[in-house]
Each structure stands twice: as C-alpha cells, then as structure tokens.
PDB file of C-alpha atoms and ligand atoms in Angstrom:
ATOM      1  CA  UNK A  23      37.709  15.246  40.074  1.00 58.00           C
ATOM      2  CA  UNK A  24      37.524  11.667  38.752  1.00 62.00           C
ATOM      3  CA  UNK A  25      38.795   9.107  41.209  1.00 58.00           C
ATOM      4  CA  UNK A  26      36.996   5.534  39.921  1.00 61.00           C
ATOM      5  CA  UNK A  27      37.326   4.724  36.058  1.00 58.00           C
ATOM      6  CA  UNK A  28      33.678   4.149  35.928  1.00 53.00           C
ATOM      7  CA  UNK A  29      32.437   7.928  34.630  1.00 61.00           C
ATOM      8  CA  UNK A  30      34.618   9.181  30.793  1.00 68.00           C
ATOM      9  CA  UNK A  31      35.220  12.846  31.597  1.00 65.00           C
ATOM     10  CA  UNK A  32      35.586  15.750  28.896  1.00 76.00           C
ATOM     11  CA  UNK A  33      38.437  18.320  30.518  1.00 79.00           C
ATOM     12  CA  UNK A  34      36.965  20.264  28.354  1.00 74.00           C
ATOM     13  CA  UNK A  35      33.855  20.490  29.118  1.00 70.00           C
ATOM     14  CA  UNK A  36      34.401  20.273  33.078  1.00 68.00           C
ATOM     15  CA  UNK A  37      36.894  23.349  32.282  1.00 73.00           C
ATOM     16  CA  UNK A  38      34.481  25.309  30.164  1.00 68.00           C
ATOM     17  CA  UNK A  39      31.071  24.549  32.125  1.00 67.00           C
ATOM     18  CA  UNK A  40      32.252  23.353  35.742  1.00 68.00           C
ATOM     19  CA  UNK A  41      35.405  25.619  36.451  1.00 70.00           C
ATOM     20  CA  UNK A  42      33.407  26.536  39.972  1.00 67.00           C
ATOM     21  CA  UNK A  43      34.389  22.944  40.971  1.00 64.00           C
ATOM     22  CA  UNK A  44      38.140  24.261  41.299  1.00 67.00           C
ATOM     23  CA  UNK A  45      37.485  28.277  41.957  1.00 67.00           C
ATOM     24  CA  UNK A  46      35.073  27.360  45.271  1.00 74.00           C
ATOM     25  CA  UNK A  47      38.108  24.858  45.836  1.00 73.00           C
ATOM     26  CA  UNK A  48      40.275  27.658  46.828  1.00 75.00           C
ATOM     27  CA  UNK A  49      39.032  27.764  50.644  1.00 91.00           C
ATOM     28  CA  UNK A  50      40.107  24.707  50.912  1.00 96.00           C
ATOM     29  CA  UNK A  51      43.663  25.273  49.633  1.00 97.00           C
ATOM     30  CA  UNK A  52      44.157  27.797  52.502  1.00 95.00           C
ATOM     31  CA  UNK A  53      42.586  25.658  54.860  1.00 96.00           C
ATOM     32  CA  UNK A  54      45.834  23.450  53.885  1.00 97.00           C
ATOM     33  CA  UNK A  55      48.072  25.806  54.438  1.00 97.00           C
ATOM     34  CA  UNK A  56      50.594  24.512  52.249  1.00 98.00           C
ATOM     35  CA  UNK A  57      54.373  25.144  53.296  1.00 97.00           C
ATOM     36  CA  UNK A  58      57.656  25.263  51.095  1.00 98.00           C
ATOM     37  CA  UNK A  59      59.037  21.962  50.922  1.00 96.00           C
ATOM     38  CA  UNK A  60      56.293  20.280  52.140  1.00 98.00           C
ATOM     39  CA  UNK A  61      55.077  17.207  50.332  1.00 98.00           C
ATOM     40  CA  UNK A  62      51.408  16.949  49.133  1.00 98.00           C
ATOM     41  CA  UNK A  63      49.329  14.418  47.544  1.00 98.00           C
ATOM     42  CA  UNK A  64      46.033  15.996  45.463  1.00 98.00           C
ATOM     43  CA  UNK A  65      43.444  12.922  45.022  1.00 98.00           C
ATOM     44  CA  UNK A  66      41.178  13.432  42.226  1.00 98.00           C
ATOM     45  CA  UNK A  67      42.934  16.703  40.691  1.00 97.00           C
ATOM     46  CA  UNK A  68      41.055  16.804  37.634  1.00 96.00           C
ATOM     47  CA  UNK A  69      42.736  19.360  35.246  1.00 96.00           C
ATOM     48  CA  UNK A  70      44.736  20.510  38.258  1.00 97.00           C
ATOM     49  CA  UNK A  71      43.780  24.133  38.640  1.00 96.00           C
ATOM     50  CA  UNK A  72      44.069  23.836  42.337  1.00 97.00           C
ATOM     51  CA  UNK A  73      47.520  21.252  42.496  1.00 98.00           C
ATOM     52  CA  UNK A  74      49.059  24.241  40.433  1.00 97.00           C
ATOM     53  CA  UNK A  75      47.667  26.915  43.492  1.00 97.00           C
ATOM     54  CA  UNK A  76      49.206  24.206  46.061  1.00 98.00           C
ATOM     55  CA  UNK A  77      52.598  24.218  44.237  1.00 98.00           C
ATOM     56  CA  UNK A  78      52.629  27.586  44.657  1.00 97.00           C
ATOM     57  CA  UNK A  79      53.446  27.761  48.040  1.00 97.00           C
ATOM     58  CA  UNK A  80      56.859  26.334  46.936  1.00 97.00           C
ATOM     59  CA  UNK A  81      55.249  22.825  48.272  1.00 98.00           C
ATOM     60  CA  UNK A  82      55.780  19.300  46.177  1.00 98.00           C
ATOM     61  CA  UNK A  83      52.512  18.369  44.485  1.00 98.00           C
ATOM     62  CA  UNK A  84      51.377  14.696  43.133  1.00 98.00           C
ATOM     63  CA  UNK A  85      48.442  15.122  41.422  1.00 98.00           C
ATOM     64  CA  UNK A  86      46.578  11.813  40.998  1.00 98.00           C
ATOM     65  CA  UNK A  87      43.458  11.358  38.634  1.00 98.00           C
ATOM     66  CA  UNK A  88      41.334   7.994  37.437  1.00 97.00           C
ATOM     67  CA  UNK A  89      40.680   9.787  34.021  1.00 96.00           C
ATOM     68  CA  UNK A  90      43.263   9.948  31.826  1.00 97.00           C
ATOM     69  CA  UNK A  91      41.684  12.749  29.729  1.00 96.00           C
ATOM     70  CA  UNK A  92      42.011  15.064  32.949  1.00 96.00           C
ATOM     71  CA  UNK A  93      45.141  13.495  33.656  1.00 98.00           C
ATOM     72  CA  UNK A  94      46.498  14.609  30.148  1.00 97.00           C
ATOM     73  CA  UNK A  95      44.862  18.358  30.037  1.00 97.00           C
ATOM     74  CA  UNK A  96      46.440  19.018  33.892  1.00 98.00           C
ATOM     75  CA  UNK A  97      49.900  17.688  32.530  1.00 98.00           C
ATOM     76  CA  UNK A  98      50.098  19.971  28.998  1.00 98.00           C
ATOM     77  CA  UNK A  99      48.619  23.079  31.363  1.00 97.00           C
ATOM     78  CA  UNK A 100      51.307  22.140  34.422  1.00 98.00           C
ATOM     79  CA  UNK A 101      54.516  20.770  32.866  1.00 97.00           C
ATOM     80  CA  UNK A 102      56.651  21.247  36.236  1.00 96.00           C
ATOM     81  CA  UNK A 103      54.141  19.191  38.372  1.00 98.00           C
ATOM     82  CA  UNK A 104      53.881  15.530  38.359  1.00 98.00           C
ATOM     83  CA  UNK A 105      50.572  13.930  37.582  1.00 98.00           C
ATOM     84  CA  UNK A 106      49.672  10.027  37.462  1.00 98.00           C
ATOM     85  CA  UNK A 107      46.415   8.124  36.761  1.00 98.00           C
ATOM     86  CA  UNK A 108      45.641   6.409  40.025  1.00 98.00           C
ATOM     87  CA  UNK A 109      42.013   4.891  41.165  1.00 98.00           C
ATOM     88  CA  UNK A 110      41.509   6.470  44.689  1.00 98.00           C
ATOM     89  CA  UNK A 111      40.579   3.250  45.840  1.00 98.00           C
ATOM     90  CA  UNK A 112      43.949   1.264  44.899  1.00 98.00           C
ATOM     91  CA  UNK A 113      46.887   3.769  44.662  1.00 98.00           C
ATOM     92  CA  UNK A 114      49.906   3.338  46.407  1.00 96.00           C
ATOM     93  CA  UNK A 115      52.383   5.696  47.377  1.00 97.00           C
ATOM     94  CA  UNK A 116      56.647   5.452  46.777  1.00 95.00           C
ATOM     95  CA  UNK A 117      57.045   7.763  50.017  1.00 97.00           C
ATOM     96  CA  UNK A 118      54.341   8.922  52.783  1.00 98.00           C
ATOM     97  CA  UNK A 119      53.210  13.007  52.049  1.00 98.00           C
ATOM     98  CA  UNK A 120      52.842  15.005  54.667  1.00 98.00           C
ATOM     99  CA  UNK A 121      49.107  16.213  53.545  1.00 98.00           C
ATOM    100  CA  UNK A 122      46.685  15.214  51.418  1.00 98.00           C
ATOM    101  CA  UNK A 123      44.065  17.068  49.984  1.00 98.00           C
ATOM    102  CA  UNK A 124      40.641  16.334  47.843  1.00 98.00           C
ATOM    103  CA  UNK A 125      38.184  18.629  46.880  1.00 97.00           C
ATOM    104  CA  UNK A 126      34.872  17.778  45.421  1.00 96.00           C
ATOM    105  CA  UNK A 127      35.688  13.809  44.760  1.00 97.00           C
ATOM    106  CA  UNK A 128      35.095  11.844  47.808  1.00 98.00           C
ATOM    107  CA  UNK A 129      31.148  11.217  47.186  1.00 98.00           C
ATOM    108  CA  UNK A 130      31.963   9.370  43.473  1.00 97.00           C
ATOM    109  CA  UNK A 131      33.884   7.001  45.514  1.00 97.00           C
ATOM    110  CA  UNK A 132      32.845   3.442  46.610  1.00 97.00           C
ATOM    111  CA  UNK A 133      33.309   2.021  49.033  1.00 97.00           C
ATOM    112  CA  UNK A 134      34.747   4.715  50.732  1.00 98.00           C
ATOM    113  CA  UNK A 135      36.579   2.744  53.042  1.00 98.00           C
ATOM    114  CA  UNK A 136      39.116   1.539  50.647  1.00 98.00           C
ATOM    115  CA  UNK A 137      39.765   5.548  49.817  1.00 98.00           C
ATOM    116  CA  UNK A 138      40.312   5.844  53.771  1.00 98.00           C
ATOM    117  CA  UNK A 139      42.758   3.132  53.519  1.00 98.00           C
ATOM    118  CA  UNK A 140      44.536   4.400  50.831  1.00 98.00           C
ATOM    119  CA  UNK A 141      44.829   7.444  52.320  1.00 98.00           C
ATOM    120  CA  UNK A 142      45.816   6.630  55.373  1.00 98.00           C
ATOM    121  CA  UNK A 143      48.771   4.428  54.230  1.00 98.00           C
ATOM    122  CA  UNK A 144      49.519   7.685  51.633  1.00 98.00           C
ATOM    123  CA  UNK A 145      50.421   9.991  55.098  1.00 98.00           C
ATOM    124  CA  UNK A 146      53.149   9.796  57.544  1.00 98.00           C
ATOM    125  CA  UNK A 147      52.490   9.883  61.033  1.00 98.00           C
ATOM    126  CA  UNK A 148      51.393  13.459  61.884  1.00 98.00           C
ATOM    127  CA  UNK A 149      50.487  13.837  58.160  1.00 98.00           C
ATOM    128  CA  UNK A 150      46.801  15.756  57.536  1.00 98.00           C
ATOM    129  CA  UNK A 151      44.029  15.232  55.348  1.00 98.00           C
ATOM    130  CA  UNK A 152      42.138  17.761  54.149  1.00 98.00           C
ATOM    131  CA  UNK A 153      39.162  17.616  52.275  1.00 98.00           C
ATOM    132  CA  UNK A 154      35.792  18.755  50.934  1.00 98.00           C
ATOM    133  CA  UNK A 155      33.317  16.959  49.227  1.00 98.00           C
ATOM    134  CA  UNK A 156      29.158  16.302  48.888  1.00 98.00           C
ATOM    135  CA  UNK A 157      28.050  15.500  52.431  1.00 98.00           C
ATOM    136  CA  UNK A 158      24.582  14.299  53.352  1.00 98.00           C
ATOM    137  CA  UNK A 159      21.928  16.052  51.654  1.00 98.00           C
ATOM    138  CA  UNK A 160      24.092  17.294  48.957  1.00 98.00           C
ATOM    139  CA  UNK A 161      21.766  18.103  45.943  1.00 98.00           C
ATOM    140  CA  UNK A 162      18.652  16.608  47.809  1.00 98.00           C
ATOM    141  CA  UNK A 163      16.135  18.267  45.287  1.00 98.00           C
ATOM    142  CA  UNK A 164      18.531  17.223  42.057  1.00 98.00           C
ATOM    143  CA  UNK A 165      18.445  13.834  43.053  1.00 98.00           C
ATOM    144  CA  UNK A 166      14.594  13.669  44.194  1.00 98.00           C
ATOM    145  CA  UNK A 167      14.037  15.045  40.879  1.00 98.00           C
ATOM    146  CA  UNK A 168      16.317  12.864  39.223  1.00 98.00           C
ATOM    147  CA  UNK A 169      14.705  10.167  40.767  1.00 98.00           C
ATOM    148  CA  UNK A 170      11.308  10.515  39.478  1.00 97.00           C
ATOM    149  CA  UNK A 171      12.183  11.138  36.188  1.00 97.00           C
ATOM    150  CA  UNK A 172      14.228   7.789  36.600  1.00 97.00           C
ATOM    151  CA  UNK A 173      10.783   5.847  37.626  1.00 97.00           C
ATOM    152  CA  UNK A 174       8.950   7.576  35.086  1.00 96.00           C
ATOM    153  CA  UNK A 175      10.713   6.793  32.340  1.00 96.00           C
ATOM    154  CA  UNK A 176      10.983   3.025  33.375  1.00 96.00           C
ATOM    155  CA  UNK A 177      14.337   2.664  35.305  1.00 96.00           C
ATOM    156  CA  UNK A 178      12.901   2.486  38.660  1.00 96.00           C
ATOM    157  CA  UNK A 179      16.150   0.249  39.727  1.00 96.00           C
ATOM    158  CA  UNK A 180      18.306   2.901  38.597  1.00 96.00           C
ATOM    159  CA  UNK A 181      20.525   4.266  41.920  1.00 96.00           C
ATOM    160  CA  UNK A 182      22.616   7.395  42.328  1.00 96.00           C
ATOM    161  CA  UNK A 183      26.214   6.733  41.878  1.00 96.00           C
ATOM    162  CA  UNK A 184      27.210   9.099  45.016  1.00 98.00           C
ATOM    163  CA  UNK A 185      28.119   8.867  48.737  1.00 98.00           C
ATOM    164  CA  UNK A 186      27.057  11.776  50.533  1.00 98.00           C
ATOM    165  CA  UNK A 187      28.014  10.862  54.146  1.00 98.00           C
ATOM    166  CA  UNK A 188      26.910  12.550  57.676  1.00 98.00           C
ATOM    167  CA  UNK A 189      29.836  14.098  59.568  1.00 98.00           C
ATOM    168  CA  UNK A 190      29.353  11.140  62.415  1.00 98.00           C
ATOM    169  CA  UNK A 191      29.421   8.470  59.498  1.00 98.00           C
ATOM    170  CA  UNK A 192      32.634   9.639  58.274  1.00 98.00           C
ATOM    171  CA  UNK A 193      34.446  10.635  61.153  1.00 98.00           C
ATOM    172  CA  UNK A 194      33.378   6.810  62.202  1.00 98.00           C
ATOM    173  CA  UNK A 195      35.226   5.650  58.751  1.00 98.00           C
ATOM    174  CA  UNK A 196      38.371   8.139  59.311  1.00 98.00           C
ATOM    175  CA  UNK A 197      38.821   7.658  63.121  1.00 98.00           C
ATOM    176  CA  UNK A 198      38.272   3.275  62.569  1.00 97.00           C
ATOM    177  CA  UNK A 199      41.452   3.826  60.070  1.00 97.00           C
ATOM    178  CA  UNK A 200      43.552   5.277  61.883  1.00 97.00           C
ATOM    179  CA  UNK A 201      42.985   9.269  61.534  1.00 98.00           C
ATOM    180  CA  UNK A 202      41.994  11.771  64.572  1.00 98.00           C
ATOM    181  CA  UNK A 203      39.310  14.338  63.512  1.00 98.00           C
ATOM    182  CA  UNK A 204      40.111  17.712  64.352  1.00 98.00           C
ATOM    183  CA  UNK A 205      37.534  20.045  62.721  1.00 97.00           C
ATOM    184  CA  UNK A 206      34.578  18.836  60.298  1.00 97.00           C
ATOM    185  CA  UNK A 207      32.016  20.878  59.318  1.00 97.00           C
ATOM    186  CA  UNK A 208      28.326  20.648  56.725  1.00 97.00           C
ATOM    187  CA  UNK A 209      27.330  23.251  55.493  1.00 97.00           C
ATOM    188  CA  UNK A 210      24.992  24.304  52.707  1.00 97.00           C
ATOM    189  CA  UNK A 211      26.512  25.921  49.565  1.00 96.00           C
ATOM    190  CA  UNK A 212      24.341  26.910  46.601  1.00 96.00           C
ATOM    191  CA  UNK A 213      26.754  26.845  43.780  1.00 96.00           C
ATOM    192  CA  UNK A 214      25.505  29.449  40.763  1.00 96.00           C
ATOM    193  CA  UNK A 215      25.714  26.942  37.639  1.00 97.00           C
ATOM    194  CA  UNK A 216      26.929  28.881  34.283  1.00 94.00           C
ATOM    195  CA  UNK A 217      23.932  29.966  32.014  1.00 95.00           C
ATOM    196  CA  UNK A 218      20.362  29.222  31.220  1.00 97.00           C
ATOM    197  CA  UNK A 219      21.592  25.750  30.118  1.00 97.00           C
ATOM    198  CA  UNK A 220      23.478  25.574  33.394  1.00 97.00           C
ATOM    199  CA  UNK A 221      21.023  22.877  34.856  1.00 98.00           C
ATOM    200  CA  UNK A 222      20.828  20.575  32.380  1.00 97.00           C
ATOM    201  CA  UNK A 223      24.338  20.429  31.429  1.00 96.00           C
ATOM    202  CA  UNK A 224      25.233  19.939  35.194  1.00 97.00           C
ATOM    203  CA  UNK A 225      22.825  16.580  34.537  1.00 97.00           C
ATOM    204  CA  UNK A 226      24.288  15.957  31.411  1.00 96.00           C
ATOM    205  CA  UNK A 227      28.106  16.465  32.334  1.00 93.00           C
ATOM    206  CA  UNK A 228      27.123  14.025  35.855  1.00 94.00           C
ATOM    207  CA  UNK A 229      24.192  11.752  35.303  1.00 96.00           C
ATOM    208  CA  UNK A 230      25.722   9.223  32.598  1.00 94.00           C
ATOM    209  CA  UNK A 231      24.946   6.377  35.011  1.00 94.00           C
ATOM    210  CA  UNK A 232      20.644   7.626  33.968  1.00 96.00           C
ATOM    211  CA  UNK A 233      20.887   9.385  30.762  1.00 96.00           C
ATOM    212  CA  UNK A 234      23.216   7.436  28.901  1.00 95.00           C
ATOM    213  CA  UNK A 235      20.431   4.598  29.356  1.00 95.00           C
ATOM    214  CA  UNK A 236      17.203   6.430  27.680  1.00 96.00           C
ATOM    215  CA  UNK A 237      17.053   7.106  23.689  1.00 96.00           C
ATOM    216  CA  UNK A 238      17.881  10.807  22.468  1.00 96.00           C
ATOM    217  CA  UNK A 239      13.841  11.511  22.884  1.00 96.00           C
ATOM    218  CA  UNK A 240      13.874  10.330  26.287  1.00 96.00           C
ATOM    219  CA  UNK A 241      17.096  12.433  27.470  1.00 97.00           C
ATOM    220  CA  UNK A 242      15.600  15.507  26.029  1.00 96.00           C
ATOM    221  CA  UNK A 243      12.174  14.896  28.102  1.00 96.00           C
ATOM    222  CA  UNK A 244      14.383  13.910  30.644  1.00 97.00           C
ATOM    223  CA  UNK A 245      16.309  17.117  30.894  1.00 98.00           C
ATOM    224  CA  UNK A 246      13.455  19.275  30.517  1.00 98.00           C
ATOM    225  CA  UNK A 247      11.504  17.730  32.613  1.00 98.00           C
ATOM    226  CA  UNK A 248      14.265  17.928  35.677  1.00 98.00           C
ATOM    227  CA  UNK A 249      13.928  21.733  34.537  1.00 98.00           C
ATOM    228  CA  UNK A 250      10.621  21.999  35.204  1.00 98.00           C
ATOM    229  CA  UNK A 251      10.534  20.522  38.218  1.00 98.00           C
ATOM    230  CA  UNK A 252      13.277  22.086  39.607  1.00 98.00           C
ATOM    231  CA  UNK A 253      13.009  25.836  38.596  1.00 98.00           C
ATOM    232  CA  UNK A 254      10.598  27.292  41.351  1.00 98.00           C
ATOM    233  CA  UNK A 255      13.462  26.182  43.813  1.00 98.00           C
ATOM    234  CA  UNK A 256      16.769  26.316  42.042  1.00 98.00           C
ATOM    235  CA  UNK A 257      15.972  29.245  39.807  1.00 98.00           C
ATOM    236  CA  UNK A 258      16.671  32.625  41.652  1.00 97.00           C
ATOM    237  CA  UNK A 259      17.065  35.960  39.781  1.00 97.00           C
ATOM    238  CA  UNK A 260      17.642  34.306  35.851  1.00 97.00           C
ATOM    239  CA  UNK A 261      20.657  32.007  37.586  1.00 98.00           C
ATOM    240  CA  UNK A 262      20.260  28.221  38.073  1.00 98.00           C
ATOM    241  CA  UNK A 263      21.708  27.190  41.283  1.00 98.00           C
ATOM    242  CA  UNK A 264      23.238  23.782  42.234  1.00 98.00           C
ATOM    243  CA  UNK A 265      21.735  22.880  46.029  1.00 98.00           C
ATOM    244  CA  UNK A 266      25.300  21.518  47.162  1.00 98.00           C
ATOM    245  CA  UNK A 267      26.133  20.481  50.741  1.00 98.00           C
ATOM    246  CA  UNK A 268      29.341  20.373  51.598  1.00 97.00           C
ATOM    247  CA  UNK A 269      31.165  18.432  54.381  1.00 98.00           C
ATOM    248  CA  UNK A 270      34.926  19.470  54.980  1.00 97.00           C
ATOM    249  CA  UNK A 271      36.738  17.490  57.444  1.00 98.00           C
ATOM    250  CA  UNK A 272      40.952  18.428  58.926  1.00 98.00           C
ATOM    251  CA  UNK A 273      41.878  14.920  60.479  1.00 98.00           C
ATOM    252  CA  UNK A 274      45.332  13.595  61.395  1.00 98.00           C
ATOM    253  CA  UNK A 275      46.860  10.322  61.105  1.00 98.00           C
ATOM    254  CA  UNK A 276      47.764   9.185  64.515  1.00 96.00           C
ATOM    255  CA  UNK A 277      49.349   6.104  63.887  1.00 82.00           C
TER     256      UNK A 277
HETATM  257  C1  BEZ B 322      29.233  17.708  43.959  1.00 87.65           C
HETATM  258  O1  BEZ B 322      30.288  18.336  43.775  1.00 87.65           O
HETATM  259  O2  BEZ B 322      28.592  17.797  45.009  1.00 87.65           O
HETATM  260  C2  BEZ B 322      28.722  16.809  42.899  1.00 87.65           C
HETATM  261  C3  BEZ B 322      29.230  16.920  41.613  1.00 87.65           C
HETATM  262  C4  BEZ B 322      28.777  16.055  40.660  1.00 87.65           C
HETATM  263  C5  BEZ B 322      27.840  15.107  40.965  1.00 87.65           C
HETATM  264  C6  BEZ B 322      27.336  15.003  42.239  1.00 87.65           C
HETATM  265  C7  BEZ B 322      27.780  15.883  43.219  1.00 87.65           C
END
C-alpha cells in the first residue's frame, strides 16, 4: 500500500477501516494467474493480505513495503513469506521475477518513472506486470472537495499528493521503458467505505499531506465540511461511497 516513506501508516487502522483496498484486490490476483514455482514480486503489499492469496498458488512471493509498520503486521500475520521495506522508487532486485504485481499503490508514487524503472529492471525478459491503481479521474469529487476546503481554510498552495494517469500517459511511460502493453483498461469503481464515519476517516486515514497542517478546530470543520459537500453525490442508501477510478494495465517486458 505504502511505496514512498513520505505518508506514517497505522496497519491497524488500514486493516480495520480500509480492508476493501485488499478484498477488491482479488480480481487482480486472478488476472495474474499465479503458477507453482513461479517467482513474484508484490510492490506496495501493505499488510499482505493479497501476497499471502498469491503464495497460494504454490508461487514465491516478495512482498516489498516503504512502511515499516505494514511491513511488520504482514510479517507476524505471514511468517513463511518474505517481506522487506523497499521505496518503489529505489529497490533493487537479487534475481529478476517473473511477474510483478501492485494493487492500489501506483498513484502515491512520484515520479512514476523511476517506479517504471525499477520495475522494469525487477522482471526478466518475458516477465509481466500487473497492476491496478487510481487512474485519471480517480476520486474527482473527493479531491474538488478537498480542494476547496484547502483554499478556504488558507492553504491555497496545498497540492494532492497523487498521480492518477490516463491509459495513453502510462502506456507512454511503460512502453518508453521497455514494457509492451497488452491489455489496459479505466474503469469507474465506487468503492462502499465502512460506516457513517466511512468518509471522513477515508480523509483522515489519506489526507495527512492537508489535515495534518490545520489546528484540531480546523480538521473538524474540515471533515465536516468535505461531508457536507459531498453527501448528495457520494451518499446512496445510508452508505458513503468512495468515487474511485481504476486503471489496470497487463504489459510485458520485451527487452
Ligand atoms: C485509491 O486507492 O484510489 C486511493 C487511496 C488513497 C488515496 C487516494 C487514492
């Protein structure tokens, strides 16, 4: 889940609140189609719900994390898999995988090309990527919302911390480095978020970068405020809903 050191994660929390991060990650692990024996990297795993599904398929499983808290929780749940703190945009590999798989991490990193490049060097020839993250237009109303509350509350320099590429921009970025597209798809997925508080602890679980700046009076406005706003849109039938895009890509290193 956490891939640059920037953001402190609870496992906890992101366990307890945010477990649909790894349960809608499950699509994607069949999309891999892991094999026995095969070798398979997992960049960002977070607690490592879904390394544990991939190592079920009798596949070897690296699970690499930039939070050590996550890093920790996926170890004491997973003793038989290995996991490592690694910054997606630095690691380096003893011996090439032959897949590697991210779900729901690519958009915290920046600049995404030195991910790419990592990745790349990560695969053997033939080796796949496969993975899902926030592609362009991912939470649009969240962060119009989050914006305005940002100006209003006098941080109008404040910027979102995500990259939510188009599927040309990053096939451009994949196909520069090295790695043949073979299916990539955006799609809209409205993600239910746990509870009545479900909103605002999505902000307050994911917008550090904002609310960690603004006194307890202002984060309280502040999360009430995104509330307001948001609920004739995101509010359906007593369930908060997260407006997620996603953008899954299959690509293959060619050389
Ligand atoms: C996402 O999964 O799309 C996401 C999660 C946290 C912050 C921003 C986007």
């Amino acid at each position: 889940m956490a891939t640059t050191p920037a953001t402190t994660w609870d496992p906890n929390l992101y366990d307890s609140n945010h477990s649909f991060v790894w349960k809608m990650g499950s699509g994607l692990v069949e999309l891999l189609a892991p094999k026995t024996g095969e070798r398979i990297l997992d960049l960002g795993c977070g607690t490592g719900h879904l390394t544990a599904q991939i190592a079920e398929s009798g596949a070897s499983v690296l699970g690499l994390d930039s939070s050590s808290e996550m890093i920790g929780q996926a170890r004491a749940a997973n003793p038989g898999i290995r996991f490592d703190v690694a910054d997606a945009r630095t690691f380096a590999v003893e011996k090439p995988f032959d897949a590697v798989f991210s779900n729901a991490v690519l958009h915290w990193v920046k600049p995404p090309e030195q991910a790419v490049a990592r990745i790349h060097a990560a695969l053997r020839p033939g080796g796949r990527l496969v993975v899902e993250f926030g592609g362009r237009g991912n939470t649009r109303r969240m962060v119009a919302a989050l914006l305005q509350q940002a100006h209003a509350l006098g941080h109008p320099d404040y910027a979102i911390p995500w990259y939510y590429p188009s599927i040309a921009e990053y096939s451009q970025l994949l196909e520069q480095q090295g790695l043949e597209v073979l299916r990539a798809e955006l799609y809209d997925r409205p993600t239910p978020l746990e509870g009545e508080e479900g909103l605002r602890k999505w902000f307050t679980m994911f917008c550090g970068s904002l609310l960690d700046r603004l006194t307890s009076s202002q984060r309280q406005q502040c999360l009430a405020a995104l509330e307001t706003e948001l609920r004739p849109t995101l509010y359906r039938d007593g369930v908060w809903f997260a407006d997620y895009r996603r953008l899954r890509l299959v690509a293959v290193r060619t050389n």
